[in-house]
Coordinates of C-alpha atoms in Angstrom, one line a residue:
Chain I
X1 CA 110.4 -103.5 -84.0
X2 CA 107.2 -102.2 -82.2
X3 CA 109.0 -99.6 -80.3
X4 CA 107.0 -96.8 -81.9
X5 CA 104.0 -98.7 -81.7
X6 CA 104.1 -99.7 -77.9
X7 CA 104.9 -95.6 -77.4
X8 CA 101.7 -94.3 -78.9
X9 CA 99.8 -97.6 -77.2
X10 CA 101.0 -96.4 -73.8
X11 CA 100.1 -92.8 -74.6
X12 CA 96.6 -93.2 -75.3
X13 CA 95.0 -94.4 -72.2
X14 CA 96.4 -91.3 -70.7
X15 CA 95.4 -89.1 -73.0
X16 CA 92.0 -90.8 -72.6
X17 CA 92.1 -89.9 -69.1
X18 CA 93.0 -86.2 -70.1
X19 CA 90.3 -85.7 -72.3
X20 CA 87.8 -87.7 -69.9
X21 CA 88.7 -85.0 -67.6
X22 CA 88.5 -81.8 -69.3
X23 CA 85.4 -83.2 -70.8
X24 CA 83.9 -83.4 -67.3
X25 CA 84.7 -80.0 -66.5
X26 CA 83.2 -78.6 -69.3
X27 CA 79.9 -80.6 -68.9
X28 CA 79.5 -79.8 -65.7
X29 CA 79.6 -75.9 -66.3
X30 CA 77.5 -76.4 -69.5
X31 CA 75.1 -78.5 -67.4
X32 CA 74.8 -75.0 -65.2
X33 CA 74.4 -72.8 -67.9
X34 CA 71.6 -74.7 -69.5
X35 CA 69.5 -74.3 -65.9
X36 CA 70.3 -70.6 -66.0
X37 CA 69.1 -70.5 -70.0
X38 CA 66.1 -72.0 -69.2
X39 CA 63.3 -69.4 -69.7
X40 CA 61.1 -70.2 -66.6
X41 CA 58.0 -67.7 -67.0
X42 CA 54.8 -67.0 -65.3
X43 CA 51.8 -68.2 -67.9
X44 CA 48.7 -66.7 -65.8
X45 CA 48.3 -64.5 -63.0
X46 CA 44.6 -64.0 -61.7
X47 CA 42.8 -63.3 -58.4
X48 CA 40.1 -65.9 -57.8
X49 CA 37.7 -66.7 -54.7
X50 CA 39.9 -69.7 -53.8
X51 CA 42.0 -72.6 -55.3
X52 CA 41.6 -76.4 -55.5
X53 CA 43.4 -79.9 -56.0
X54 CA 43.2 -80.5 -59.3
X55 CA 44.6 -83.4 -60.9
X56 CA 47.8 -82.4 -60.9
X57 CA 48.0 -79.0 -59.9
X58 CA 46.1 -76.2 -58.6
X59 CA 43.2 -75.0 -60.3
X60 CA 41.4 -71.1 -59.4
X61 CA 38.0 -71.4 -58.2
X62 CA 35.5 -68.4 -59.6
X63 CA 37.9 -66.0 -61.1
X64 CA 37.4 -62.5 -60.9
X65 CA 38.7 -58.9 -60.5
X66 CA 36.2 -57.5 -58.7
X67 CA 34.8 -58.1 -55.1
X68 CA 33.3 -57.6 -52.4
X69 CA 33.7 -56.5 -48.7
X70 CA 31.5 -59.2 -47.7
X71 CA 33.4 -61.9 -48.5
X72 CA 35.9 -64.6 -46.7
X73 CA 39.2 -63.6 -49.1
X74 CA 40.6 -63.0 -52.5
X75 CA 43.3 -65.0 -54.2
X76 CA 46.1 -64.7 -56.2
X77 CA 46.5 -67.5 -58.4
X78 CA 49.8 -68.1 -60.8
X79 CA 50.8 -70.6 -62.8
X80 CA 54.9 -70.7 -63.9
X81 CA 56.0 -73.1 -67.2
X82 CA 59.4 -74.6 -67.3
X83 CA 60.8 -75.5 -63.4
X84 CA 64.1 -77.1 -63.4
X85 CA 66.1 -75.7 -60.2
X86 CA 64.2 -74.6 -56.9
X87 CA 62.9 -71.0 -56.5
X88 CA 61.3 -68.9 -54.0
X89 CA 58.1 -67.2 -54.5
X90 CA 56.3 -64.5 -52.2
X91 CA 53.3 -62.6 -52.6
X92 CA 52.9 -58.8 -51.7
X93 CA 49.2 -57.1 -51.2
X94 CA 48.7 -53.0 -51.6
X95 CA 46.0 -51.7 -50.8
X96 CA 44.5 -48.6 -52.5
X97 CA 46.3 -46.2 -51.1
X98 CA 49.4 -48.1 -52.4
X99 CA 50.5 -49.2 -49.3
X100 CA 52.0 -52.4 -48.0
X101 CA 48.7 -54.1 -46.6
X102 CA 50.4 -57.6 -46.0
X103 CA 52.9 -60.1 -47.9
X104 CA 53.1 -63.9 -47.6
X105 CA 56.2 -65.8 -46.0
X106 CA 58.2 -67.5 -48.9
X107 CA 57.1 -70.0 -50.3
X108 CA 59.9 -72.5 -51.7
X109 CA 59.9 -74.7 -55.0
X110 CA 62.2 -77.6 -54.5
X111 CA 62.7 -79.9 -57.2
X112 CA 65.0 -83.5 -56.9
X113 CA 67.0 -82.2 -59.9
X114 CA 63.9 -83.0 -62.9
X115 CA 62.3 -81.0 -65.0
X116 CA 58.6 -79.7 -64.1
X117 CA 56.6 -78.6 -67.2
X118 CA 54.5 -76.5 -64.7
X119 CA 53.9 -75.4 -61.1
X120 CA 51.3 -73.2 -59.3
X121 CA 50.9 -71.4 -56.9
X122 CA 48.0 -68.9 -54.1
X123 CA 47.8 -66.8 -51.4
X124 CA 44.9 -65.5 -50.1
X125 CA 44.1 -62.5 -48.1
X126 CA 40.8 -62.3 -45.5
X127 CA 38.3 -60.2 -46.5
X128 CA 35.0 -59.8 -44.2
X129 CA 35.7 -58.4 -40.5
X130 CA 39.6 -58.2 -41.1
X131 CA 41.2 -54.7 -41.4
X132 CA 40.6 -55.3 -45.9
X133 CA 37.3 -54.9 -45.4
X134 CA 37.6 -51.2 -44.7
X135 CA 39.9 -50.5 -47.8
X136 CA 37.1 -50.5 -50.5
X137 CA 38.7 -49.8 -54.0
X138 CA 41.2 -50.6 -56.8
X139 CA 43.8 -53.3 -54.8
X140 CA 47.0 -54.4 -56.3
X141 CA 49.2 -58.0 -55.8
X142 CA 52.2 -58.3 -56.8
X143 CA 54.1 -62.0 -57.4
X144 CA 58.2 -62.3 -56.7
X145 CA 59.9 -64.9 -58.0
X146 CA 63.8 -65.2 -56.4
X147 CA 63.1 -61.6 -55.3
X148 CA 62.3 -60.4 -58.7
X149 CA 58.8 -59.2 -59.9
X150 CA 57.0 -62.1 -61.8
X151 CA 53.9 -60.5 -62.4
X152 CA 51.3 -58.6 -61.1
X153 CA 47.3 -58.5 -60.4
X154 CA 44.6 -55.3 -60.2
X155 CA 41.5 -56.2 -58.4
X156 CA 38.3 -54.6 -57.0
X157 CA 37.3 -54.3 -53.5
X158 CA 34.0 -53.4 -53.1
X159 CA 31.4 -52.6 -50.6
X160 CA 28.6 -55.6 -49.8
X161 CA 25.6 -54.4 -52.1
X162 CA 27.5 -53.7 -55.4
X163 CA 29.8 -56.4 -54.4
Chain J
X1 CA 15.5 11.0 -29.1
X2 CA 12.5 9.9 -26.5
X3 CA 12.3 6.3 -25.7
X4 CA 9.2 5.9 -28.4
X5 CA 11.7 6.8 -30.8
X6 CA 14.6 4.3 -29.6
X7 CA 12.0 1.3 -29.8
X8 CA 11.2 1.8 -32.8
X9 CA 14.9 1.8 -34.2
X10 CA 15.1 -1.2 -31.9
X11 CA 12.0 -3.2 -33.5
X12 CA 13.5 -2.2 -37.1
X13 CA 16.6 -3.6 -36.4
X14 CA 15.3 -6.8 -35.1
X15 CA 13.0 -7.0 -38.0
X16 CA 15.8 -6.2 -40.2
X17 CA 17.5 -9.3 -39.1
X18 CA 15.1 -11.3 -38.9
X19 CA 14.8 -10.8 -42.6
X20 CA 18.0 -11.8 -43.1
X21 CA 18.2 -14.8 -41.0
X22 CA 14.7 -16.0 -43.1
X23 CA 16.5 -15.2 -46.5
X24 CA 19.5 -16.7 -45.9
X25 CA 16.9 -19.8 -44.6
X26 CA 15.1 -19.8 -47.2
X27 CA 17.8 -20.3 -49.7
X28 CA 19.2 -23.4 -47.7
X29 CA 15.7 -24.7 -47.4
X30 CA 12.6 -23.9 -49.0
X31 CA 13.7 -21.6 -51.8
X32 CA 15.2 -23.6 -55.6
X33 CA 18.5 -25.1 -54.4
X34 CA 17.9 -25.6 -50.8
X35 CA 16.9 -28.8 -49.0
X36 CA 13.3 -29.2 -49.7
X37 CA 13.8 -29.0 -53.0
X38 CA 16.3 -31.7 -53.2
X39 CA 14.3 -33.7 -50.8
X40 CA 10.8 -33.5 -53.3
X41 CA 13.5 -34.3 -55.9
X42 CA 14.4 -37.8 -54.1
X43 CA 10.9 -38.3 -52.7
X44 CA 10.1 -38.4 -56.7
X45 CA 12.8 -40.7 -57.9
X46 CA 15.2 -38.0 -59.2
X47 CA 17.8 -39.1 -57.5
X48 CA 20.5 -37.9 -60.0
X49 CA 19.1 -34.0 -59.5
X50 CA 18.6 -34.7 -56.0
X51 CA 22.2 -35.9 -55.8
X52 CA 23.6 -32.7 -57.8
X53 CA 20.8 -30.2 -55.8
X54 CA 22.3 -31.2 -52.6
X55 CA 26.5 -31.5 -53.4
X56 CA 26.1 -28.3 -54.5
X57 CA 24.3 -27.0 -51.8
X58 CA 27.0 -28.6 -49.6
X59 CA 29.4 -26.3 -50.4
X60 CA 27.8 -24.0 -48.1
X61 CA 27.9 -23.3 -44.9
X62 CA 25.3 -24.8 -43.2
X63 CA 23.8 -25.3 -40.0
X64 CA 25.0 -29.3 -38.3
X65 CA 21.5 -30.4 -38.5
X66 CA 20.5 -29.1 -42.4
X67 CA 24.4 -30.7 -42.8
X68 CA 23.7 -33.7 -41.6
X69 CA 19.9 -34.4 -43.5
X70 CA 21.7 -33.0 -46.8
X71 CA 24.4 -36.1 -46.6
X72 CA 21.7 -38.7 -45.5
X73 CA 19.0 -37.7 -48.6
X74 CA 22.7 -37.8 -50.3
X75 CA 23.5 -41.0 -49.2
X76 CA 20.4 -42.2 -50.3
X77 CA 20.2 -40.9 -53.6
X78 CA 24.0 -42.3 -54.2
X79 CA 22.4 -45.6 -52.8
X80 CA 19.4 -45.7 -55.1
X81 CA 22.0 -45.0 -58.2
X82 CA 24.1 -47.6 -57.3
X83 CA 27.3 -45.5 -56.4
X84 CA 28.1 -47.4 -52.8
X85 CA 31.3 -45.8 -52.2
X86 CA 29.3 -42.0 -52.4
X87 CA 26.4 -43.2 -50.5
X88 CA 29.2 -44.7 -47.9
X89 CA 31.2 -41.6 -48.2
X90 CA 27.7 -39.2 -47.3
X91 CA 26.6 -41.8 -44.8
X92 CA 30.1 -41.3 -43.3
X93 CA 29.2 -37.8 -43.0
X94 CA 26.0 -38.5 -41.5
X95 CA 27.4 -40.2 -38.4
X96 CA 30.3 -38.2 -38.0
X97 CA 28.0 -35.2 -37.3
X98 CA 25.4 -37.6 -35.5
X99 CA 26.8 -40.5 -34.5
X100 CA 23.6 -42.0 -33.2
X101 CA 21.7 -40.6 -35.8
X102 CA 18.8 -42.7 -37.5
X103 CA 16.4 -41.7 -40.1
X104 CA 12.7 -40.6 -39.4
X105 CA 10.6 -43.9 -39.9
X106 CA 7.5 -41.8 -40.8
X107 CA 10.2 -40.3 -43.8
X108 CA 11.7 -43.4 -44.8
X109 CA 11.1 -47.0 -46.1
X110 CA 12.1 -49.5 -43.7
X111 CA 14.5 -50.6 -47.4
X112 CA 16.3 -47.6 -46.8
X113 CA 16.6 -47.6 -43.5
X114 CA 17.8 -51.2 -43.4
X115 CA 20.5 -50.1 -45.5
X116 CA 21.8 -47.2 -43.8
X117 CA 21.8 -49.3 -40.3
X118 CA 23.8 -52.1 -42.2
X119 CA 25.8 -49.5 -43.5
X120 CA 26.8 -48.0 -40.6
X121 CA 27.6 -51.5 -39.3
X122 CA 30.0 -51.8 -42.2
X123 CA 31.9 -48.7 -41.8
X124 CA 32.2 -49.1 -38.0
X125 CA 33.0 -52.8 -38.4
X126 CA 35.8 -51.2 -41.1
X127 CA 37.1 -48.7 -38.9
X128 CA 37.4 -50.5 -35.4
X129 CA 39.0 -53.6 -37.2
X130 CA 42.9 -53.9 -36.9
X131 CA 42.7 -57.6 -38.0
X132 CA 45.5 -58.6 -41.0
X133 CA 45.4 -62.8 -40.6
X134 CA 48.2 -64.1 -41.9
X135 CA 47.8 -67.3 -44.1
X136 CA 50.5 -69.7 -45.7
X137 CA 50.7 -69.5 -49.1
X138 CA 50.6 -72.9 -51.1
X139 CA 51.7 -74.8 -54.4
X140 CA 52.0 -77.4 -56.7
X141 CA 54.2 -78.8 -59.2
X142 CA 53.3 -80.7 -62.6
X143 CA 54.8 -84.4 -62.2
X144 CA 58.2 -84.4 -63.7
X145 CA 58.9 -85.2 -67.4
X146 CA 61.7 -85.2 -69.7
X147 CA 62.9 -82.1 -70.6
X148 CA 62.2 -80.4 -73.9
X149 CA 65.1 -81.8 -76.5
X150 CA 65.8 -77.9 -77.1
X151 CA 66.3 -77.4 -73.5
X152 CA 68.2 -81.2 -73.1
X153 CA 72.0 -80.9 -72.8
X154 CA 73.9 -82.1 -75.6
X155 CA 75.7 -85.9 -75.7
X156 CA 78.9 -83.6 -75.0
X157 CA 77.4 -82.0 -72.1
X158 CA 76.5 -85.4 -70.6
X159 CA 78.8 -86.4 -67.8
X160 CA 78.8 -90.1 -68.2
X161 CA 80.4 -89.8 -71.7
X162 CA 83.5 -88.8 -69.8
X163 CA 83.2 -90.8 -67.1
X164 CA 82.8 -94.0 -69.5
X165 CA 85.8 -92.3 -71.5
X166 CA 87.9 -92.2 -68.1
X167 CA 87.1 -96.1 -67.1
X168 CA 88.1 -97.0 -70.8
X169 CA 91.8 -95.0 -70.8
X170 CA 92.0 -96.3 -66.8
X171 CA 91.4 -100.0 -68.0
X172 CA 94.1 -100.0 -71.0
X173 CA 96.3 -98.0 -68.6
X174 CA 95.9 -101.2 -66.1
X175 CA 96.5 -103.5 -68.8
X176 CA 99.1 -102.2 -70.1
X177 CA 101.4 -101.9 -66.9
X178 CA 100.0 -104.7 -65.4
X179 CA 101.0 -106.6 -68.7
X180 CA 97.6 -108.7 -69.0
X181 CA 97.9 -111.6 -70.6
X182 CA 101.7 -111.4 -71.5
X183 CA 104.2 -113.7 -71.6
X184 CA 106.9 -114.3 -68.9
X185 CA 110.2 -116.2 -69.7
X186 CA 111.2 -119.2 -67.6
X187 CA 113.7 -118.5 -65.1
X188 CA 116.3 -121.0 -63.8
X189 CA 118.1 -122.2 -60.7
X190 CA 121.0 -124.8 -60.3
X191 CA 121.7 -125.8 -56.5
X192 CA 124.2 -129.0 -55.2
X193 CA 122.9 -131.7 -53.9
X194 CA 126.1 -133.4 -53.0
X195 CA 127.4 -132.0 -49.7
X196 CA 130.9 -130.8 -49.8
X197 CA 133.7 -132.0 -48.4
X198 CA 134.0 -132.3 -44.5
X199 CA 137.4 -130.9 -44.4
X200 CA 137.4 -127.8 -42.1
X201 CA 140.2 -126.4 -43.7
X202 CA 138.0 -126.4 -47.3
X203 CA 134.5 -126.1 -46.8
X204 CA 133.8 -125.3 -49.9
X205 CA 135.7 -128.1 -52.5
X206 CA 133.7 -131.2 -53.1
X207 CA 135.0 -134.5 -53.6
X208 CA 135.6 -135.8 -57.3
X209 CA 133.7 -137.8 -59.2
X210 CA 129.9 -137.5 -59.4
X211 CA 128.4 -134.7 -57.7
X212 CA 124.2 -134.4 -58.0
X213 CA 122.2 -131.0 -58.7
X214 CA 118.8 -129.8 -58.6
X215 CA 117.5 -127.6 -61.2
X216 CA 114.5 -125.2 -60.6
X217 CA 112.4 -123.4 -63.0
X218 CA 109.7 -120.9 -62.9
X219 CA 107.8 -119.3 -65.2
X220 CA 107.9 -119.2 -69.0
X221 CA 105.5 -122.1 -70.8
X222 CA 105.6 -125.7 -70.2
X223 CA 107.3 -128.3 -71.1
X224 CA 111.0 -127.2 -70.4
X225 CA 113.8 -128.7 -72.2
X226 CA 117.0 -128.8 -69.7
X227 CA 120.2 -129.3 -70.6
X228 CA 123.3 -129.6 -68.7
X229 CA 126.7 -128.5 -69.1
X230 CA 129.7 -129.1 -67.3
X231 CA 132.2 -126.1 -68.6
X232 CA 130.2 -125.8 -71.2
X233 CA 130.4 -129.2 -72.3
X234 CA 126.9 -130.9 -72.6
X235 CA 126.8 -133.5 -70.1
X236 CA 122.9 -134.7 -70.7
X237 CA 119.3 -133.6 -71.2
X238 CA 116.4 -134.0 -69.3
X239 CA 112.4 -132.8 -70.6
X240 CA 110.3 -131.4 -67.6
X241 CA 106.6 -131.4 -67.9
X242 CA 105.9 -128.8 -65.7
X243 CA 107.8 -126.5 -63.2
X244 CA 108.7 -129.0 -60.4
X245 CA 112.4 -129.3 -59.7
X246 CA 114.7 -131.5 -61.6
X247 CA 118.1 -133.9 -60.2
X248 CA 120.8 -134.7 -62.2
X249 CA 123.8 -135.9 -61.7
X250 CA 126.6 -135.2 -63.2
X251 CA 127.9 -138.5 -63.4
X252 CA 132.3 -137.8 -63.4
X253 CA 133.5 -134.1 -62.2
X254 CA 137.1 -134.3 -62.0
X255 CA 139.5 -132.3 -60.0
X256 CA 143.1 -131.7 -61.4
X257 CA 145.3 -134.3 -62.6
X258 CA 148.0 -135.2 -60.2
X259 CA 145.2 -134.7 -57.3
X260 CA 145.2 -131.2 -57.4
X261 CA 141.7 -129.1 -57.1
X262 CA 139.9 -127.8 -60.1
X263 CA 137.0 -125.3 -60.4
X264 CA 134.3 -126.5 -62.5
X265 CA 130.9 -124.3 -63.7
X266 CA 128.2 -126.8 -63.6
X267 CA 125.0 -125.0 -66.0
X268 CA 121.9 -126.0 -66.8
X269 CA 120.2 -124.7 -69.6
X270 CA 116.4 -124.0 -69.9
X271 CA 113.8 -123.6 -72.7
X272 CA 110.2 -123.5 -72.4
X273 CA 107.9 -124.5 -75.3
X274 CA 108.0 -120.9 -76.8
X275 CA 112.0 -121.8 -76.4
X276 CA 112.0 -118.3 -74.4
X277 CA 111.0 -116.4 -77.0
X278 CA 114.6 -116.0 -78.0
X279 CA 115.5 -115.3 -75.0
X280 CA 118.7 -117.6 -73.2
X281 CA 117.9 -118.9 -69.8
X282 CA 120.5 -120.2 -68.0
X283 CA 121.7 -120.9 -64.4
X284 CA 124.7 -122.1 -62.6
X285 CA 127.0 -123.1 -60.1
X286 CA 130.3 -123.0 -59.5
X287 CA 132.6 -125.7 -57.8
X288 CA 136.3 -126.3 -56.7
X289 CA 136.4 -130.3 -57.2
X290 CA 139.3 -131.9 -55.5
X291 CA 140.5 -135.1 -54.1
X292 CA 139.3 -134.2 -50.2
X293 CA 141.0 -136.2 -46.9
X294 CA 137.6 -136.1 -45.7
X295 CA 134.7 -136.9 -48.1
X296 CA 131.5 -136.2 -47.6

């Protein structure tokens, strides 16, 4: 009397199961394609005399694109908006010739999986009795994020009395 | 030709170049062009016609020494303009002609002079140093927030959907063979009491007359209604409140008339108080009564 009744009773927990499954699966590959769609991108790139703690990131210290011989270093300051996975980011100096003058190690972003609105980021370069010093003119550094260029800063490298 | 004659041609010729050698001086020096000129230039505060006089008179060739004063009133009047890469460039010049070179206190102020010795500091400091420190780079992230709603995965993206999903079809599956709460129907068992006979030759014949059993039921729904049957004939009833076992006896089994042995089924019949769900429940056990030599 509830023969066809107990049939589609016993069927549906397993067809739960089926669709609790496939479900998963297709989460879990949506859940990666949503960290690849996310549209991490460098907001401000800038050379500065140095960086400090801010409140809750770094902050440049006396912006500029122009200095001098004379002093301790330049910086390169950059600030990236929408961090969800972990990155690597590495700085390259040229000098003006256009040649390699130094590049920073890596410098890892590692996350615990949240979402970051922001995170910044400096390297610095010594300036006064270091081998920069003797390069005076137009300097470039350029910013790789994962390998990839993320942006790019001209500055100004100038002798002590017009610096 | 007498010797008069031959020092004469001799004295011309020396006169001759000596001529030359004072014109080709003169326009490197005094005359418009040369040195002096650019020098009264820079001496009057024209340093931008000084600084043209003497790059063009560079282009010359010159003596080391006219070289090396044409970079250094260069240097200077790039230095007074404001142009430090030229003045560096000239005082470069300077030092590579004369590297020990300094400039004439009685011609120059003790400004400029300051500036060429920290000058040349610079440029040697620059050219001697082979130092590239290396320093760590450094960051910071924002604390961590929730992620924008347009970047947030959908509730079907969401993992614990399914996983809740899962648990739910797991569960019924569970129930469903594991049967939950359903019911069970009683089950019966009918054993003798009374011991058979102690004839060797028939172990298995009891004696005639009354012959005690023990009923046994499990399962199904209390109370149980039991009812006994002697070849399908009902003997009695007994009611049992629960599931602990129940004697009877049945009171007159008889073997065959004229003393001969006859097989009986003793049954006992069981419903529970949802009378088995239609179900029959029975149980039974069957006996060769007879009148035994040797009773039990």
């Amino acid at each position: 009397m509830w023969r066809w009744g107990d049939g589609a009773i016993r069927v549906m927990p397993v067809l739960l199961i089926v669709v609790a499954g496939t479900g998963a699966a297709i989460a879990k590959s949506d859940k990666e394609s949503n960290k690849d769609v996310l549209p991490m991108r460098v907001l401000e790139a800038l050379t500065c005399r140095s960086v400090q703690d801010g409140a809750e990131l770094l902050e440049p210290v006396k912006p500029s694109d122009t200095f001098s011989t004379s002093e301790k270093q330049v910086t390169s300051f950059v600030r990236f908006q929408h961090v969800f996975k972990p990155h690597k980011i590495q700085w390259r100096w040229y000098d003006p010739d256009g040649k390699l003058y130094t590049q920073s190690s890596e410098l890892a972003v590692t996350l615990n999986g949240k979402y970051h609105e922001y995170f910044t980021g400096a390297h610095s370069i010594l300036i006064q009795g270091e081998k920069a010093a003797g390069f005076p003119g137009q300097w470039k550094v350029v910013v790789f994020l994962d390998g990839v260029i993320a942006g790019s800063t001209n500055f100004t490298l100038t002798s002590k009395e017009n610096g | 030709m007498n010797l008069q004659e031959m020092a004469k041609r001799a004295l011309s010729g020396l006169v001759a170049v000596a001529m030359v050698a004072t014109t080709v001086l003169a326009q490197t020096d005094g005359e418009p062009g040369g040195l002096d000129e650019a020098k009264t230039k820079f001496q009057t505060g024209e340093f931008d016609a000084a600084s043209n006089l003497l790059r063009a008179l560079l282009e010359k060739d010159l003596p080391a020494n006219t070289r090396r004063d044409a970079n250094l009133y260069l240097g200077f009047s790039e230095l007074e303009l404001g142009h430090q890469e030229a003045a560096q460039a000239a005082m470069r010049e300077v030092l590579r002609i004369a590297p020990d070179y300094r400039p004439d206190p009685a011609e120059f102020a003790p400004r400029l002079r300051a500036a060429f010795d920290e000058m040349r500091a610079q440029l040697q400091t620059g050219e001697t140093s082979d130092i590239v420190s290396l320093l760590e780079p450094r960051g910071k992230l924002s604390h961590a927030t929730k992620m924008p709603s347009m970047f947030a995965r959908k509730w079907y993206q969401k993992w614990w959907v399914y996983a809740v999903v899962g648990a739910v079809g797991v569960g019924a599956t569970a129930l469903l063979v594991g049967g939950g709460n359903s019911y069970d129907p009683p089950a019966a068992m009918l054993d003798p009491l009374t011991q058979p006979c102690r004839d060797p030759n028939a172990p298995t014949r009891y004696q005639r007359g009354p012959i005690q059993v023990e009923a046994q039921v499990t399962d199904g729904e209390a109370p149980y209604t039991l009812r006994f049957f002697d070849d399908n004939v009902l003997v009695d009833t007994r009611n049992a409140p629960g599931t602990a076992p129940v004697q009877f006896t049945f009171p007159n089994v008889e073997s065959a008339a004229g003393g001969g042995c006859r097989n009986h089924v003793l049954k006992v019949s069981v419903n529970d108080a949802r009378d088995n769900e239609g179900r029959l429940v029975e149980a039974s056990a069957a006996l060769t009564v007879c009148q035994c030599f040797l009773p039990p």
